[in-house]
CSV table of C-alpha atoms and ligand atoms in Angstrom, one decimal:
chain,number,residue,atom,x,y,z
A,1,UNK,CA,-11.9,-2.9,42.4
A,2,UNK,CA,-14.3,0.0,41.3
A,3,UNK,CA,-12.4,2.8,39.5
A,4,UNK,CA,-13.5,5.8,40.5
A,5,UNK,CA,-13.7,9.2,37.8
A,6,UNK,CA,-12.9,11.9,39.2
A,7,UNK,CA,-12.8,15.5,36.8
A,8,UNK,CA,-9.9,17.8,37.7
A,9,UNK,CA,-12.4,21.0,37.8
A,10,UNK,CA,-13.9,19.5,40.4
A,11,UNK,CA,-12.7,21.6,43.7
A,12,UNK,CA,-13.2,18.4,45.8
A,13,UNK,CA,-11.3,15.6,44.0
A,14,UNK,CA,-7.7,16.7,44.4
A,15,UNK,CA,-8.5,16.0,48.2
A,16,UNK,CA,-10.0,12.5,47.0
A,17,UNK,CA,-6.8,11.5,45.2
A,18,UNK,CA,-4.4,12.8,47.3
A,19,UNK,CA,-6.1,10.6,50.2
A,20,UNK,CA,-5.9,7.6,48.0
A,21,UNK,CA,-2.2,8.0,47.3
A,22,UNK,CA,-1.5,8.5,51.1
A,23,UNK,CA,-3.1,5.2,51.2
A,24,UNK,CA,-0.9,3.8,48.9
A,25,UNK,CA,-3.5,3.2,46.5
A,26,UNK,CA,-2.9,4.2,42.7
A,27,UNK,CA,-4.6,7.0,41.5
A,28,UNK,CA,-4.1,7.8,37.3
A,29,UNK,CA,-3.4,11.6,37.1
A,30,UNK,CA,-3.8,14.0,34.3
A,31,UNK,CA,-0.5,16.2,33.2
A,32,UNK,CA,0.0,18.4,30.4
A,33,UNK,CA,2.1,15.6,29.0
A,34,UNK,CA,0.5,12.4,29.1
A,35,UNK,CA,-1.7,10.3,32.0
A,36,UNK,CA,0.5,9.2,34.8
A,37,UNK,CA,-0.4,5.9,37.0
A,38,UNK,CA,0.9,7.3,40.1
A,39,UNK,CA,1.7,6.1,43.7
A,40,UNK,CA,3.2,7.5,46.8
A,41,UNK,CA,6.9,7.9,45.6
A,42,UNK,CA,8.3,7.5,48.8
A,43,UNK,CA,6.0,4.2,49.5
A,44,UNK,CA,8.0,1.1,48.3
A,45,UNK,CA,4.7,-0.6,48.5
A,46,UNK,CA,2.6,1.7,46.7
A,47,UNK,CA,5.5,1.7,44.3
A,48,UNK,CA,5.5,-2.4,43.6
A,49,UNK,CA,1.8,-1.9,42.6
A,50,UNK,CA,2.9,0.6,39.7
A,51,UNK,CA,5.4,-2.1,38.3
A,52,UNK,CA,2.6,-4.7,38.6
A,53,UNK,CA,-0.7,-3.3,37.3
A,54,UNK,CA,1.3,-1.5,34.1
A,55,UNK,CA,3.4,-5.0,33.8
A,56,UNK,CA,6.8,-2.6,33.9
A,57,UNK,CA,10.0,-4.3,33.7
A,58,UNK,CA,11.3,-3.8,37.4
A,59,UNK,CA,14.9,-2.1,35.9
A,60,UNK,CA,13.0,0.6,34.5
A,61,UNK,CA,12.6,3.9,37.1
A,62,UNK,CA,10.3,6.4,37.4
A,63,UNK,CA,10.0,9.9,37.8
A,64,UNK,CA,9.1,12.1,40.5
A,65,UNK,CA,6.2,14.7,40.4
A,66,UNK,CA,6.6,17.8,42.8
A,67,UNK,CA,5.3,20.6,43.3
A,68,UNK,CA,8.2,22.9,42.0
A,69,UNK,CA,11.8,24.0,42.3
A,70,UNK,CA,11.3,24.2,46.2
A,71,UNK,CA,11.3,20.8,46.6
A,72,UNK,CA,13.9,19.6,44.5
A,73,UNK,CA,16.8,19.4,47.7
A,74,UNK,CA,14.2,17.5,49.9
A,75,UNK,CA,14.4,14.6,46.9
A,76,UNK,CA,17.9,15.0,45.1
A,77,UNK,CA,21.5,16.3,46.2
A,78,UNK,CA,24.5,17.7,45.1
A,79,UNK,CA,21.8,19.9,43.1
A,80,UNK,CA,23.7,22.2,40.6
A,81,UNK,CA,22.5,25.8,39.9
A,82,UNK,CA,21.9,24.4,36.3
A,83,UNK,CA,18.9,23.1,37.8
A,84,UNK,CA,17.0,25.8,39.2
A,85,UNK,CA,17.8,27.5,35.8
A,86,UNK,CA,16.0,25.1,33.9
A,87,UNK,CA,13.5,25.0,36.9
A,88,UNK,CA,12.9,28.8,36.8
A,89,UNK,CA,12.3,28.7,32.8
A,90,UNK,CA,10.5,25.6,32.3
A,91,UNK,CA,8.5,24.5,35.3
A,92,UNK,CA,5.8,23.8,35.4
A,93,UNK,CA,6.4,22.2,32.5
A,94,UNK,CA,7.5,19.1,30.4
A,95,UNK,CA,10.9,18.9,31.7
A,96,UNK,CA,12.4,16.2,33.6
A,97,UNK,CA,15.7,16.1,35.1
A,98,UNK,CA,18.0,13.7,36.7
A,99,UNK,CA,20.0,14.1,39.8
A,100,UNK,CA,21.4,12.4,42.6
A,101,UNK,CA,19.2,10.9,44.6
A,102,UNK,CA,18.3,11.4,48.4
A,103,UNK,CA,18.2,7.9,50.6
A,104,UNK,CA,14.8,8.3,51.7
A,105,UNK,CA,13.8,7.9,47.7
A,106,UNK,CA,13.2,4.1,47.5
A,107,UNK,CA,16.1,2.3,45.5
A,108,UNK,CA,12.4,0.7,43.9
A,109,UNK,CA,11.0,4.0,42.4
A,110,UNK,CA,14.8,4.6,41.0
A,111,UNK,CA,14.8,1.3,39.6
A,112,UNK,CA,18.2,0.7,41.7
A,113,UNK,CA,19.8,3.3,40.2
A,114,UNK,CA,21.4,6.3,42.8
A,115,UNK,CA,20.1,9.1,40.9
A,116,UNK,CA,16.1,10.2,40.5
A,117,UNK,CA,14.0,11.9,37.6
A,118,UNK,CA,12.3,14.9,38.9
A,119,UNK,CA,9.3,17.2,37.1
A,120,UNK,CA,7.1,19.5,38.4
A,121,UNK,CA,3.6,19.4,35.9
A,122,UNK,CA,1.6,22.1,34.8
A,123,UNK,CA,-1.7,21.1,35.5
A,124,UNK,CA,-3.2,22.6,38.8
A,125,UNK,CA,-4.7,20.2,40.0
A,126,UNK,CA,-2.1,17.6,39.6
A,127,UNK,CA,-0.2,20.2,41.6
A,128,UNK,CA,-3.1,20.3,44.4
A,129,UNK,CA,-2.9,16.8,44.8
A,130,UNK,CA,0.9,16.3,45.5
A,131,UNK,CA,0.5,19.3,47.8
A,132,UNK,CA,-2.5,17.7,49.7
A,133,UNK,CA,-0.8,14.1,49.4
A,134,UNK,CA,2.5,15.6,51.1
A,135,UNK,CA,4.8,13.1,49.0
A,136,UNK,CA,5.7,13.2,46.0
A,137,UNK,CA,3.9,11.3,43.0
A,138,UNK,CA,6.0,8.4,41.3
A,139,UNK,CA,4.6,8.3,38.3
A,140,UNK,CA,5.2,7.0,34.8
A,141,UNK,CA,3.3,7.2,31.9
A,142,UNK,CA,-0.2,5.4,32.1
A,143,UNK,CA,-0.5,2.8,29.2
A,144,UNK,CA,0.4,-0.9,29.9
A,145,UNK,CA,4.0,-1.2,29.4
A,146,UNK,CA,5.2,-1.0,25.7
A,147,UNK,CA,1.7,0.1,24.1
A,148,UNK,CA,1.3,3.9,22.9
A,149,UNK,CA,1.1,6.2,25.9
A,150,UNK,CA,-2.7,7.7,27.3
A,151,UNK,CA,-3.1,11.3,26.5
A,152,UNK,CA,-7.1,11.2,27.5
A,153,UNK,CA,-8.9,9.2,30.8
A,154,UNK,CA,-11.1,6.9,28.2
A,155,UNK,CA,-7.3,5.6,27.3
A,156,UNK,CA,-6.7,5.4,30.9
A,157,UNK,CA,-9.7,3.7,31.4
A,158,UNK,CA,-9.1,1.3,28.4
A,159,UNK,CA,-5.7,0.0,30.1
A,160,UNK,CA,-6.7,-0.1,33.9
A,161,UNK,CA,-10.3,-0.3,34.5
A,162,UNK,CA,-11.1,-2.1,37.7
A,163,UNK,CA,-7.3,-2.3,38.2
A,164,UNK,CA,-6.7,1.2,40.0
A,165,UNK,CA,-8.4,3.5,42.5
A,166,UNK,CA,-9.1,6.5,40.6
A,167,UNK,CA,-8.8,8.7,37.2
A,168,UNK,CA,-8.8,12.4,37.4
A,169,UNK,CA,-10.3,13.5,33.9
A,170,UNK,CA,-8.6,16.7,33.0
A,171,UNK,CA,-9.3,16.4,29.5
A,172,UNK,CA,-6.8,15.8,26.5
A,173,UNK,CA,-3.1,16.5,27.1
A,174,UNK,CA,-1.7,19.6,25.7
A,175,UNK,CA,1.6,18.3,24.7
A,176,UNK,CA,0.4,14.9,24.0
A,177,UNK,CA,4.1,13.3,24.3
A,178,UNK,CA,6.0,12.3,27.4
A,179,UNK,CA,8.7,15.1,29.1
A,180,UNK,CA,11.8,15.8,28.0
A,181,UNK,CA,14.3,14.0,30.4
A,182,UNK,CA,18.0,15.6,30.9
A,183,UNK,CA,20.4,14.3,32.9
A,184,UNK,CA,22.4,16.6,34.9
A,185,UNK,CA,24.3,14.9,36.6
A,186,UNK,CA,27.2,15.0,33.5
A,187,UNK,CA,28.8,17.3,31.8
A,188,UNK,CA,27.8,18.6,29.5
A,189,UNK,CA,24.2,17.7,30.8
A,190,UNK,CA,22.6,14.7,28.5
A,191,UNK,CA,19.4,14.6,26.4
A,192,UNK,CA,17.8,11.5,26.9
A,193,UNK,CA,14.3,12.0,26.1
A,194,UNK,CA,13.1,14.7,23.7
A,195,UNK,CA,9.9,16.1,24.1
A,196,UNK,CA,7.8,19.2,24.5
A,197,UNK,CA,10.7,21.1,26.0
A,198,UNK,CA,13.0,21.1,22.5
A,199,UNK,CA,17.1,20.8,23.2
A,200,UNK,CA,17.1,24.6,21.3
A,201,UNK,CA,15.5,25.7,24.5
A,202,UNK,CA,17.6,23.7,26.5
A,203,UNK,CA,21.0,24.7,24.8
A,204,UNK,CA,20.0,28.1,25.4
A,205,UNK,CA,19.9,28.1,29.4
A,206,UNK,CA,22.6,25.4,29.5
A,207,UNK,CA,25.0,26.4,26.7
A,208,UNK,CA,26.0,22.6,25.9
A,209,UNK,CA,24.3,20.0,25.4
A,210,UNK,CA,25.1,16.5,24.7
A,211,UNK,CA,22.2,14.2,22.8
A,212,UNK,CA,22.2,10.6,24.1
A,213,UNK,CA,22.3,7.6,21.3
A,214,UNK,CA,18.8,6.3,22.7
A,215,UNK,CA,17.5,9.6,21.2
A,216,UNK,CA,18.4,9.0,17.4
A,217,UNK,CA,18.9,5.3,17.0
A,218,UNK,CA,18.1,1.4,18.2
A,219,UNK,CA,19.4,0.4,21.5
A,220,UNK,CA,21.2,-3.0,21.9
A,221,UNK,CA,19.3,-5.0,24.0
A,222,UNK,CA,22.6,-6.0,25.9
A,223,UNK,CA,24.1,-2.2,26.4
A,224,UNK,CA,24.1,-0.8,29.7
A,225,UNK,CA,21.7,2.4,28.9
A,226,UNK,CA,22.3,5.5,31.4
A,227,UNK,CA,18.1,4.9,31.7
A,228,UNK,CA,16.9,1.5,31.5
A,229,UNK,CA,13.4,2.1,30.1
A,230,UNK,CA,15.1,3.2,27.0
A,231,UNK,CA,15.8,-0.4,25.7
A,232,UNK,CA,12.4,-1.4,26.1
A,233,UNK,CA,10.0,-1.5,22.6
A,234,UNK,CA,7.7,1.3,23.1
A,235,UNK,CA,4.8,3.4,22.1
A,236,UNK,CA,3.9,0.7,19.6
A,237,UNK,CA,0.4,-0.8,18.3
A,238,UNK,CA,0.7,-4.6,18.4
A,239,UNK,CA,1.1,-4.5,14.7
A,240,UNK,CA,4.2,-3.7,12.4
A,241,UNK,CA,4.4,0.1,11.7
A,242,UNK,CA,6.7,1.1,8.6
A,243,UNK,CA,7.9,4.6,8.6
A,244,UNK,CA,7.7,5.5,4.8
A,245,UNK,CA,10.3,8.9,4.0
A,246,UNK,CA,10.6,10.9,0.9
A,247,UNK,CA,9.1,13.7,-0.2
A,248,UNK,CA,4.9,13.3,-0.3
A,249,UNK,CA,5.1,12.2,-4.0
A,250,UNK,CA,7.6,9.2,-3.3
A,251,UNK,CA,6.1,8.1,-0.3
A,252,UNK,CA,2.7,7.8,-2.1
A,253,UNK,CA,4.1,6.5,-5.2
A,254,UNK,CA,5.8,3.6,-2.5
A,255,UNK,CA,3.0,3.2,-0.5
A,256,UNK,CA,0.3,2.9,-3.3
A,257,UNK,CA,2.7,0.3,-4.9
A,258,UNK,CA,3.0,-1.7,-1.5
A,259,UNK,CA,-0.7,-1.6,-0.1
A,260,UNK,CA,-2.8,-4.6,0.9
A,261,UNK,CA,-6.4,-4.8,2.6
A,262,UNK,CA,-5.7,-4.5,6.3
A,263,UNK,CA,-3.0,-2.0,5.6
A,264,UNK,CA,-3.4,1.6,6.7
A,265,UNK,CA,-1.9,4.9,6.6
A,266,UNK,CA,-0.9,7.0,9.2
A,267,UNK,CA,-0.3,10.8,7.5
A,268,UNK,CA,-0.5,14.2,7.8
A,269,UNK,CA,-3.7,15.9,7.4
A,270,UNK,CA,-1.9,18.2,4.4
A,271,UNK,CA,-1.6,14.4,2.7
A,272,UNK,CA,-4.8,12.8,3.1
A,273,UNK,CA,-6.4,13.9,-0.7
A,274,UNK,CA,-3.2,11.6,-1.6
A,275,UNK,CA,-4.3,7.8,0.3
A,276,UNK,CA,-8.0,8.4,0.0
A,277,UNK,CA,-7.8,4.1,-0.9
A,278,UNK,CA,-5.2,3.9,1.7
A,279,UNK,CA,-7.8,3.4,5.0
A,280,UNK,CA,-5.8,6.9,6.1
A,281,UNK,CA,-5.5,8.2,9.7
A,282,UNK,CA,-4.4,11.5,10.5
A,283,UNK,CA,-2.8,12.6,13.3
A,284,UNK,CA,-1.7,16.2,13.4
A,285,UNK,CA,0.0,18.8,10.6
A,286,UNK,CA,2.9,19.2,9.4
A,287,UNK,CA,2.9,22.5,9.4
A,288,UNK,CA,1.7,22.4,12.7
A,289,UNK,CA,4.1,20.1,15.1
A,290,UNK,CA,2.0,20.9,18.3
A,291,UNK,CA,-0.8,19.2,16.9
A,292,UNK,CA,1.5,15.9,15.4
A,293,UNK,CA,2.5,15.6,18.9
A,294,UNK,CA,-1.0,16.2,20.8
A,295,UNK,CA,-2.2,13.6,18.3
A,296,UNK,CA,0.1,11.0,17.8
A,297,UNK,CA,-0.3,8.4,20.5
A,298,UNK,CA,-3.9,8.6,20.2
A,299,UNK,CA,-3.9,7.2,16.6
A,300,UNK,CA,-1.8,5.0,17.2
A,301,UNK,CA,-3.9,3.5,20.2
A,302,UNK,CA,-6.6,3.7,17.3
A,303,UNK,CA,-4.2,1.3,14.8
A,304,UNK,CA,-3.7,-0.7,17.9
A,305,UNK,CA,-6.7,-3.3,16.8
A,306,UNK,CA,-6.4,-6.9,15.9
A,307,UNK,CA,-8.0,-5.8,12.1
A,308,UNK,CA,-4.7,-3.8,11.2
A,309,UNK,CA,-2.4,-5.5,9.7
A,310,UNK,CA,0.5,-3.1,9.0
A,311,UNK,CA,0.9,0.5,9.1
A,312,UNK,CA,2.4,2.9,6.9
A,313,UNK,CA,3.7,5.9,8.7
A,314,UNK,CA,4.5,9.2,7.9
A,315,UNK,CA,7.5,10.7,10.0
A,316,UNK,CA,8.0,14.7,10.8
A,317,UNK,CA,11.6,16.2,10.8
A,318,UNK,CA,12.9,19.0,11.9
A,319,UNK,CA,13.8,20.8,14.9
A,320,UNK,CA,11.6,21.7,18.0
A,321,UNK,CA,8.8,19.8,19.2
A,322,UNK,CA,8.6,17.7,15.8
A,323,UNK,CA,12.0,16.1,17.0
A,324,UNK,CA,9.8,14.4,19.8
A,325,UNK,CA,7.2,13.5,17.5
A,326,UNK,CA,10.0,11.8,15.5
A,327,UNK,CA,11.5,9.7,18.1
A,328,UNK,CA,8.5,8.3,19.5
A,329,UNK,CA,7.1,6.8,16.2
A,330,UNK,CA,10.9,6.2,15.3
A,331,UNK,CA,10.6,3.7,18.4
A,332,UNK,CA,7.2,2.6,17.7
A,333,UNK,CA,8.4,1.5,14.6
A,334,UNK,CA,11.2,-0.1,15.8
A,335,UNK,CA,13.2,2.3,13.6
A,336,UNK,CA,12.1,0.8,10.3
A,337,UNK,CA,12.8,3.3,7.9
A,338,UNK,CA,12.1,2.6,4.2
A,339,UNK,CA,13.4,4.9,2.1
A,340,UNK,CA,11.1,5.2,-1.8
A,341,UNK,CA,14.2,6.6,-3.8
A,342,UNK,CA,16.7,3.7,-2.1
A,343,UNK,CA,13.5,1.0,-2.8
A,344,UNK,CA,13.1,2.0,-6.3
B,1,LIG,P1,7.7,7.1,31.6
B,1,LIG,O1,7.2,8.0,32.7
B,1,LIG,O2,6.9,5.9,31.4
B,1,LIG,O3,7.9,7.9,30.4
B,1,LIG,O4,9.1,6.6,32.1
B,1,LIG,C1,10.0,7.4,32.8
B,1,LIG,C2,11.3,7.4,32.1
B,1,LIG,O5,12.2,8.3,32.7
B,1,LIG,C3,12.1,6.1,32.2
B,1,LIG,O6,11.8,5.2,31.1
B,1,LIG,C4,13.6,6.5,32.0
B,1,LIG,O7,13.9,6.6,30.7
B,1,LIG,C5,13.5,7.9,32.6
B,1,LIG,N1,14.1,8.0,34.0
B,1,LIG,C6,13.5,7.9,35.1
B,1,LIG,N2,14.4,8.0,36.2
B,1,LIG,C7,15.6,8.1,35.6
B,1,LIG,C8,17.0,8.1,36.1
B,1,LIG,N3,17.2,8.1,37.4
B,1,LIG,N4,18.0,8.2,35.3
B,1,LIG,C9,17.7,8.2,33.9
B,1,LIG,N5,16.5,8.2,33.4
B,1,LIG,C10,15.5,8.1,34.2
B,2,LIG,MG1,6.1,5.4,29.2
């Protein structure tokens, strides 16, 4: 299959891709998040072809792209005013929630479950092409299942070439990590993914907020998870990533001690006078979160290469968008943590 390229500032593409995902065809579409593969969400066939082509285990559901708060009823029911409050301050945005789901929402995009992610992204002409497609777009993020996610079309085009109908180039991705997913259909609502939308914000239209155990620590491959796709490794480069703490003196001091050839480091552009031996790689600021976040998944696509053998990592903390930031590469390493005061 030829992929075609389409670029988002062209006037005439969002009328191409929405006529591709009509036809049930997948078309890969720029958000201010990260790439989505998406497919008619209300097509069980175009659906199927999501799971296949990104090789996603079939328990794992995906979210729903609309074109704003209006259309939130026609998918979900039982829709609390909590919801249009988020909708109202965050959409178009990096927000995702979870409500009950609507029959005519394939049990396949919800990965069996009775309740449906829903987001509304804020890039116009993703928004043009649900509008013109007249369904919504199921769509998860656009990597191959468990590699770090695509925040540009080259990374789209790295995963799927030949594979997919289409990619509409819209550039980089602002936020650079996936939405942040609450569930609202407990009380008090549920974090379950962090992510540009921080749970400050969050707290402050909902009052309460409860943080899911996905969020901050490894899942047990046997627990039922309130999301599936939580258990799954993610984000990760096919080699072993080491998040090193400590302050920027211990972690060097550890990390000089423990580096062999085929090692590199993945740091913060305030610490790259300290690993200039070190193959570094940075990704963002520190003082800066936004860019850690708009950076992070395409260095570690980078460190995804057979000639790196391990990778030590650098972790933000903190509040805001640097608690996203944290979780992904937390889960990319598979939460191993070394600790340089504990080691020596
Ligand atoms: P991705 O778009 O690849 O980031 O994946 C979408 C993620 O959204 C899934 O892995 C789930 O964690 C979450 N999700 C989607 N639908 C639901 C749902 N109905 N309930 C809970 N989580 C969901
Ligand atoms: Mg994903």
């Amino acid at each position: 299959m030829h992929t075609m390229r389409l670029s988002a500032e062209d006037p005439a593409a969002p009328a191409i891709a929405a006529e591709l995902i009509r036809k049930g065809e997948l078309v890969a579409i720029p958000t201010e998040t990260v790439y989505g593969l998406g497919a008619d969400g209300l097509n069980e066939a175009a659906v199927a072809k999501i799971f296949q082509v990104k090789g996603r285990p079939q328990d794992n559901p995906l979210i729903l792209h609309v074109t704003g708060a209006e259309q939130i009823a026609l998918f979900c029911h039982d829709v609390p005013q909590a919801a249009y409050r988020l909708a109202e301050r965050f959409w178009p945005g990096p927000l995702t929630m979870v409500l009950p789901a609507r029959d005519l929402v394939p049990r396949r995009t919800t990965a069996g479950l009775s309740t449906v992610a829903v987001r509304c992204p804020d890039c116009a002409a993703t928004r043009e092409i649900i509008r013109l497609a007249g369904v919504p777009i199921a769509a998860p993020s656009a990597n191959l299942s468990g590699k770090p996610s695509t925040t540009t079309a080259a990374h789209v085009l790295h995963d799927h070439d030949g594979r997919i109908a289409a990619v509409v180039d819209g550039g980089p991705c602002r936020v650079g990590v996936e939405s942040t997913i609450v569930d609202l259909t407990e009380q008090p609502p549920r974090l379950l993914r962090p992510g540009g939308v921080t749970p400050e914000q969050l707290k402050a239209v909902l009052g309460e907020l409860a943080v899911d155990r996905a969020v901050v620590a490894p899942i047990d491959q046997d627990a039922v998870v309130k999301a599936p796709g939580m258990k799954y490794r993610h984000y990760a480069p096919q080699c072993q990533v080491l998040i090193v703490s400590g302050t920027r003196s211990q972690a060097a001091s550890y990390i000089h001690a423990h580096f062999a050839p085929g090692d590199r480091v993945l740091c913060f552009a305030e610490e790259l006078p300290l690993y200039e031996n070190c193959a570094p790689l940075a990704y963002g600021r520190e003082d800066d979160a936004a860019t850690l976040s708009a950076g992070l998944f395409a260095a570690l696509r980078q460190l995804d290469d057979p000639s790196v053998n391990r990778v030590f990592a650098r972790c933000p903390q903190g509040g805001g968008v640097a608690y996203a930031v944290e979780n992904r590469l937390k889960k990319a390493a598979a939460f191993q943590i070394i600790d340089p005061e504990a080691d020596t």
